[in-house]
Coordinates of C-alpha atoms in Angstrom, one line a residue:
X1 CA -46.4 -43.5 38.7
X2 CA -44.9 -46.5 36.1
X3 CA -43.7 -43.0 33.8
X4 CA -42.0 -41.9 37.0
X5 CA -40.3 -45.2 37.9
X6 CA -38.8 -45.9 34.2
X7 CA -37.9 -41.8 33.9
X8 CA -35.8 -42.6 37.8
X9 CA -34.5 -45.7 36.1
X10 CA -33.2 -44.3 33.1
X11 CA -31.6 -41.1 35.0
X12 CA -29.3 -43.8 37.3
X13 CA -28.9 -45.8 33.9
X14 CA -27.4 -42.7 32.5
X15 CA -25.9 -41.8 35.6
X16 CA -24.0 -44.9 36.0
X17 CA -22.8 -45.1 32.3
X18 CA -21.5 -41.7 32.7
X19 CA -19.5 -43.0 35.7
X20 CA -18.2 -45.9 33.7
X21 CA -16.3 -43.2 31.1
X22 CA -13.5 -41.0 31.5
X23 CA -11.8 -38.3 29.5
X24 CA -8.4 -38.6 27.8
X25 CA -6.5 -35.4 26.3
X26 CA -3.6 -35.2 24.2
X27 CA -1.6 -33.9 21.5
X28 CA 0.0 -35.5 18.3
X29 CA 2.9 -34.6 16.5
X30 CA 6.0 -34.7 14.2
X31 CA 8.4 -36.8 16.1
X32 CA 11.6 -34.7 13.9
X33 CA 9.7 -32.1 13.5
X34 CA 7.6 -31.4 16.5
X35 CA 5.0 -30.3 14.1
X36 CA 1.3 -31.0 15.4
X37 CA -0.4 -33.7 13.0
X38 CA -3.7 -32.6 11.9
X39 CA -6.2 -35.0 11.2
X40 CA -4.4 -37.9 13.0
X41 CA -6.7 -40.8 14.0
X42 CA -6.9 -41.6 17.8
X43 CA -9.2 -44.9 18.6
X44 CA -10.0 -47.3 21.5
X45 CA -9.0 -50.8 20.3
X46 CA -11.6 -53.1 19.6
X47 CA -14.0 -50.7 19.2
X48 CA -15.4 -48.2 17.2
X49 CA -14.6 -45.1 19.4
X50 CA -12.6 -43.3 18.3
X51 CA -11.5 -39.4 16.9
X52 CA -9.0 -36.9 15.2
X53 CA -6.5 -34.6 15.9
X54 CA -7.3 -30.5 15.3
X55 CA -5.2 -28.2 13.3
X56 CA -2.8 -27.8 16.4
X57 CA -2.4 -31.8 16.8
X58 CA -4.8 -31.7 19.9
X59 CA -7.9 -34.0 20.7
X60 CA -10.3 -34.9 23.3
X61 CA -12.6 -37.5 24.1
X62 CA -14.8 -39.7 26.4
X63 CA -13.9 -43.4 26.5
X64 CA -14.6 -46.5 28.8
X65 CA -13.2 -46.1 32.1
X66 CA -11.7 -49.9 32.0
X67 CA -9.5 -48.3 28.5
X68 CA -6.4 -49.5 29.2
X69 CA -4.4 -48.2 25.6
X70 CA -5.2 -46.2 22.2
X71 CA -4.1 -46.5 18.9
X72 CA -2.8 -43.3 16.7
X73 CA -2.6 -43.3 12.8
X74 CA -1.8 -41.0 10.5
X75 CA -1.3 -41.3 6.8
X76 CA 2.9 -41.3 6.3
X77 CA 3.3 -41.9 9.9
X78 CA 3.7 -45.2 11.9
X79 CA 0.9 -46.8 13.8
X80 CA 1.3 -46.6 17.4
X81 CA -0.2 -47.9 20.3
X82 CA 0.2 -46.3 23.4
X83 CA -1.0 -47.0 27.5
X84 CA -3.3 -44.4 28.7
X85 CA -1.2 -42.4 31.1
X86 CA -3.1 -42.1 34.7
X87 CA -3.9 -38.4 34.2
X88 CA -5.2 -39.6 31.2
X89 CA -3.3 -36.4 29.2
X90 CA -0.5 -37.3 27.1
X91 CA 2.3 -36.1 24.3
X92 CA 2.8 -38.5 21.3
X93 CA 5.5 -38.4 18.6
X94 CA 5.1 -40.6 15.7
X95 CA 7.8 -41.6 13.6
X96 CA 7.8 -41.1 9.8
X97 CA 6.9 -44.4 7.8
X98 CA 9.5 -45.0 5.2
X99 CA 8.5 -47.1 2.0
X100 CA 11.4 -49.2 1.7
X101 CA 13.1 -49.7 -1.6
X102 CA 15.1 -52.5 -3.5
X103 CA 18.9 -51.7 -3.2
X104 CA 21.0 -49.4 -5.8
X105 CA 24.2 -51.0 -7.1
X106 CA 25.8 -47.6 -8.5
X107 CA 28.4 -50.1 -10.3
X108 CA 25.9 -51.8 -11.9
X109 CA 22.8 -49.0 -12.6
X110 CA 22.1 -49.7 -15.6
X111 CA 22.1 -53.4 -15.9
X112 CA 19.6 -53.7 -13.0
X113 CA 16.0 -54.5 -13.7
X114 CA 14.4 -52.0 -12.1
X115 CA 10.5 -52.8 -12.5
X116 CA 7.7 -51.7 -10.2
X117 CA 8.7 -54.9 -8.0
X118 CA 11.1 -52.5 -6.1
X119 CA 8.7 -52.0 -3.7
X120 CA 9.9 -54.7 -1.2
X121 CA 7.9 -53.3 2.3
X122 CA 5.5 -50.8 3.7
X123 CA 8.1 -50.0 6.4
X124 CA 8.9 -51.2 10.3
X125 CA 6.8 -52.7 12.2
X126 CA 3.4 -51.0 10.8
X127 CA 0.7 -53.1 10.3
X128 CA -0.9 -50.5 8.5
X129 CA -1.3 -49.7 4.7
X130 CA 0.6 -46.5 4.2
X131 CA -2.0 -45.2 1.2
X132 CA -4.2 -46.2 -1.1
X133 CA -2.3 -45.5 -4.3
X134 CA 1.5 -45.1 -4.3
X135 CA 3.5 -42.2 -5.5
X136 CA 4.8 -43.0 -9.2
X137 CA 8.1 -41.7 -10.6
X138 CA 7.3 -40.4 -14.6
X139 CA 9.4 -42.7 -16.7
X140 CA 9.0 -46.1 -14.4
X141 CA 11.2 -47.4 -11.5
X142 CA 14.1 -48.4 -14.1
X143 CA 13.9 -45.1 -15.4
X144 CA 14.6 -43.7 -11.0
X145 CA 17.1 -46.0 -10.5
X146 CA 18.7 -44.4 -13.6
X147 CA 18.3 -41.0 -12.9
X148 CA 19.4 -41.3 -9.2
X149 CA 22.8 -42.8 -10.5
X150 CA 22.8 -40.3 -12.7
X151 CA 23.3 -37.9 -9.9
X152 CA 25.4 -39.7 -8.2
X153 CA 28.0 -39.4 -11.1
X154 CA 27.8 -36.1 -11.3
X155 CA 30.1 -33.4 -10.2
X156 CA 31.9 -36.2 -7.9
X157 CA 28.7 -36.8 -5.5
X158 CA 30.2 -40.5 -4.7
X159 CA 33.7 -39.5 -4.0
X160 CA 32.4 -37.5 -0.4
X161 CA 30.3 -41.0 0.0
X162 CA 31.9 -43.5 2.2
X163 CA 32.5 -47.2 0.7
X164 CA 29.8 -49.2 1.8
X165 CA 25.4 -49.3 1.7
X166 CA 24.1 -46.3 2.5
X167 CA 20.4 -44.6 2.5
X168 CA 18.9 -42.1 0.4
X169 CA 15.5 -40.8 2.5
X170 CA 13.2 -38.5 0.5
X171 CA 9.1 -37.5 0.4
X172 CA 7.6 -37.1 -2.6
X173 CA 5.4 -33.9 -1.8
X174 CA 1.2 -33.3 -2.7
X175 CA 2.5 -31.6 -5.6
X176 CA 4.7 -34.4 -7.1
X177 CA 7.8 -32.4 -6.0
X178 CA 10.4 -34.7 -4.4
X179 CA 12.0 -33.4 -1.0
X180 CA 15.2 -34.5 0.6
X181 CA 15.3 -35.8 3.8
X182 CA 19.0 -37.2 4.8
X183 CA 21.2 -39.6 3.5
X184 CA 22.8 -41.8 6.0
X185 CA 25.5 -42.3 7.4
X186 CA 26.4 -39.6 6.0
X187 CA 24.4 -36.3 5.2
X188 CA 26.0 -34.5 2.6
X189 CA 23.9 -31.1 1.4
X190 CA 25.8 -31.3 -1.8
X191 CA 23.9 -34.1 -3.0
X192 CA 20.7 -33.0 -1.6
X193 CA 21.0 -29.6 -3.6
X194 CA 21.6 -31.4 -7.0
X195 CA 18.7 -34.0 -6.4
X196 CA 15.6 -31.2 -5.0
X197 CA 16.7 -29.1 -8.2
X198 CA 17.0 -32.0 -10.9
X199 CA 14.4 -31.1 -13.5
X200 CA 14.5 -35.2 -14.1
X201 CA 12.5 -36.0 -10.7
X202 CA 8.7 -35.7 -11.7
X203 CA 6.2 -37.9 -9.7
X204 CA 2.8 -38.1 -9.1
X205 CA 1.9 -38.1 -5.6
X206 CA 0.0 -40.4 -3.6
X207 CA -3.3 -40.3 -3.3
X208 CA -5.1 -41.7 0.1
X209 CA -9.4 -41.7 -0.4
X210 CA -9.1 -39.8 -3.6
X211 CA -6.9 -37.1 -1.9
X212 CA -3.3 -36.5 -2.5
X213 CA -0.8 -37.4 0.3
X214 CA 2.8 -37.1 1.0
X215 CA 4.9 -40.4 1.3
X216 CA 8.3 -41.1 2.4
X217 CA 11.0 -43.6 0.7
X218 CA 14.2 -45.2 2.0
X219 CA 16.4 -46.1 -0.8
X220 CA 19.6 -48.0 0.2
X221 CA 22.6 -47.4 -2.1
X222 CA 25.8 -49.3 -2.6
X223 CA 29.1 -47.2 -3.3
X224 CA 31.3 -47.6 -6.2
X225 CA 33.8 -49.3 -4.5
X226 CA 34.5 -53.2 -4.8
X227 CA 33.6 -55.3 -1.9
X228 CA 36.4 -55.7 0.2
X229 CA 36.9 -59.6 0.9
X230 CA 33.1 -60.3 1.4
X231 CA 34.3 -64.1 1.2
X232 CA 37.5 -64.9 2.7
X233 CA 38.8 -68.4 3.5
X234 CA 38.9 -68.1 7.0
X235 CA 36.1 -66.2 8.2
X236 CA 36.1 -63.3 10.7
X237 CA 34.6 -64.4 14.2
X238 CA 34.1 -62.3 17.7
X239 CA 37.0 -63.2 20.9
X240 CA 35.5 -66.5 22.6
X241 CA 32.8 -67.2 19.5
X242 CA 29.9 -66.5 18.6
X243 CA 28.2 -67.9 22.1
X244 CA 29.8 -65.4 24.0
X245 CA 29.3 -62.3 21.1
X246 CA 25.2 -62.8 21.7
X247 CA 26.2 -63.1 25.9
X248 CA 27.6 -59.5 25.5
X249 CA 25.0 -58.8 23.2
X250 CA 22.4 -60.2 25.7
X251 CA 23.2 -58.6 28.8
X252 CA 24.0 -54.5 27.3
X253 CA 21.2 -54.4 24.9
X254 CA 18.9 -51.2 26.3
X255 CA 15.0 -52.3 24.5
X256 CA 14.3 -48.9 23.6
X257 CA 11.6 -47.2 25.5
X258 CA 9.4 -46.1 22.5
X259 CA 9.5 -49.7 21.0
X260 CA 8.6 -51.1 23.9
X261 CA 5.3 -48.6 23.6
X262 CA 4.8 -49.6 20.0
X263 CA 5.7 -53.0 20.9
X264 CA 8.1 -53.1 17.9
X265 CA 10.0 -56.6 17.5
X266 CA 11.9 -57.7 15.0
X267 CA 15.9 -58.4 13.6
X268 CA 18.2 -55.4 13.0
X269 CA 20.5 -55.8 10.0
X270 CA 23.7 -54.2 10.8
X271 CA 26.8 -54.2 8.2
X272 CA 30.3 -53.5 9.2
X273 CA 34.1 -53.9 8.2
X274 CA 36.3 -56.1 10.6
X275 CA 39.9 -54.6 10.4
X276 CA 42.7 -56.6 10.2
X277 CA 43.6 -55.9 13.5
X278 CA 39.8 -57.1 14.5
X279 CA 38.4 -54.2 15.1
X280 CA 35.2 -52.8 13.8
X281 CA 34.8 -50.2 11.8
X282 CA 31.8 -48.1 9.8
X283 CA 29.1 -49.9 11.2
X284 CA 26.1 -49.3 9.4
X285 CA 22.0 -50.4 9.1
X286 CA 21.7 -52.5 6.5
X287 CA 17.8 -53.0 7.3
X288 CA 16.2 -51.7 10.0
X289 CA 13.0 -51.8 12.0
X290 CA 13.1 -48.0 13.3
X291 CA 11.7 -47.0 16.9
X292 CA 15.5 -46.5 17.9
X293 CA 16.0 -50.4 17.8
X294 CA 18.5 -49.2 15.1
X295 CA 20.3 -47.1 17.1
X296 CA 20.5 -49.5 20.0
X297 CA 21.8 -51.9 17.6
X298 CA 24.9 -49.6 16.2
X299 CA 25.8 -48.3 19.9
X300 CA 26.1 -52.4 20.7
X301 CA 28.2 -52.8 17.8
X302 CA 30.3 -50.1 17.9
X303 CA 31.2 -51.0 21.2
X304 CA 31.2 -54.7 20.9
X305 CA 34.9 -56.2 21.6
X306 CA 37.6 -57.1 19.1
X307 CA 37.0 -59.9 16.9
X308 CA 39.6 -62.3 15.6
X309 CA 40.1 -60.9 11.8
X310 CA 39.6 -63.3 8.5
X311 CA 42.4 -64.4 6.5
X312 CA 43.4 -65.4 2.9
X313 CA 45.9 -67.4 2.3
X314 CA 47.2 -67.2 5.9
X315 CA 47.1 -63.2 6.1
X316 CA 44.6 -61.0 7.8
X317 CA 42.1 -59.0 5.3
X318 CA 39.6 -57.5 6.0
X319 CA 36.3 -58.5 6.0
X320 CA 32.7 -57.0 5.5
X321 CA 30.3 -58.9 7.4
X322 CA 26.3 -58.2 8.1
X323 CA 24.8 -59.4 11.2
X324 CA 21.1 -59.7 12.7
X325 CA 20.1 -58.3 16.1
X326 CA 17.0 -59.7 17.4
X327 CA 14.7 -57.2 19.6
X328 CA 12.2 -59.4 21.3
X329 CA 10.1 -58.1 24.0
X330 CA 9.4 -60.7 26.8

């Protein structure tokens, strides 16, 4: 009877834990790409449930019923963390994690000390160790810096390059092969050619639990060209000051829909040239925090009004001036 009674007991036990769970489904992939992730890493926070993506960037499992989120990783990809839909079936894109790199002065290549300290972040808003090792270029960082320049020079790369910071996105591939990705603003193929079939770019990979991964790189580059009046006597400021610049900025700012999901924050370096007229021109991210804050912040600035221009010695010049955006959620 008592065998009976505890096998009952343990039947509703089971019965109501199975109650308590519910099933999420859902897919992982490239965000550019659209390519499924394999082997992406789906868990419940604050536990240790959790699971991977298969070969076609799909997964299922069983998870408490009071789950309100997940979190998705993937090695080269940005961490997410993501509400669990009410059908419980979802579509997730995750950006690319860029390492970001110390700055290039093309002027001044080869008087820069280019030591392994040009690492300067893991990129936006991760939280999350890219890899275990990083990729390495043969020869050293000083020896990269060099070489990129290099390119640069040749057959009159930087002449098709507008006159301001720009970035250079690449992956260095399982094989140590280096892969061009784009080069903002502009994207010019010429330059991409002459950097995927330099014999000079040798790496070796990185490697993530003794395997060997891909990894992406952001490397911002400044043009030949002389700053243009960076310090001016009078200094360039926005119609009706600053006050009423961050009002404007305030009330058109759109949060971005996929950094409210991630629940990115952070300040959006954008660079730009203020006419002497007062108008802006080639606005550009200086340093960025990705999950289309950056875009956000370049749509606000292009379309920011007229400010009132610098001046030296009584005549408007124009100025290049960088300025924060702050995404805050709340």
């Amino acid at each position: 009877m008592i065998g009976r009674l505890i096998a009952f007991c343990t039947f509703l036990l089971s019965v109501t834990c199975y109650s308590q769970e519910k099933e999420v489904f859902g897919r992982i992939v490239d965000a550019e790409t659209q390519k499924p992730l394999f082997e992406a890493n789906v868990v419940v926070p604050g536990t240790s449930l959790g699971t991977t993506t298969n070969f076609q960037g799909f997964f299922k499992f069983s998870i408490p019923a009071d789950s309100k989120s997940l979190i998705v990783s993937h090695i080269g990809y940005q961490r997410s963390s993501l509400e669990i839909p009410a059908d419980n079936k979802f579509l997730l894109r995750l950006e690319k994690e860029f390492r970001i790199l110390n700055t290039l002065h093309l002027k001044y290549y080869d008087e820069k000390d280019t030591t392994n300290q040009s690492l300067e972040s893991e990129g936006p808003s991760s939280g999350l160790r890219a890899v275990e090792r990083d990729a390495k270029y043969n020869g050293g960082w000083k020896r990269f810096y060099s070489d990129i320049a290099g390119v640069m020079k040749s057959d009159s790369v930087q002449e098709k390059l507008q006159d301001s910071v720009f970035h250079l996105k690449f992956s260095v591939e399982v094989d140590g092969s280096i892969k061009f990705v784009s080069l903002t603003p502009e994207n010019t193929a010429r330059f991409s050619t002459l950097l995927e079939k330099s014999s000079n770019f040798k790496w070796e990979s990185a490697t993530q639990n003794n395997t060997k991964v891909v990894q992406y790189f952001d490397l911002p580059i400044r043009s030949f060209e002389e700053e243009k009046f960076t310090v001016v006597e009078e200094v360039a400021t926005p119609v009706g000051g600053m006050a009423s610049f961050y009002k404007y900025i305030g009330k058109n700012l759109r949060y971005p829909k996929i950094a409210k999901r991630m629940g990115v924050e952070g300040k959006v370096f954008v660079q730009f040239v203020i006419e002497k007229d007062g108008s802006i021109t080639n606005p550009i991210i200086f340093k960025g925090i990705g999950a289309g804050c950056d875009e956000e912040a370049l749509r606000l600035i292009r379309e920011s009004p007229k400010w009132n221009p610098g001046t030296q010695r009584g005549n408007p010049v124009r100025q290049r001036y960088t300025l924060p955006i702050i995404f805050k959620l709340g």
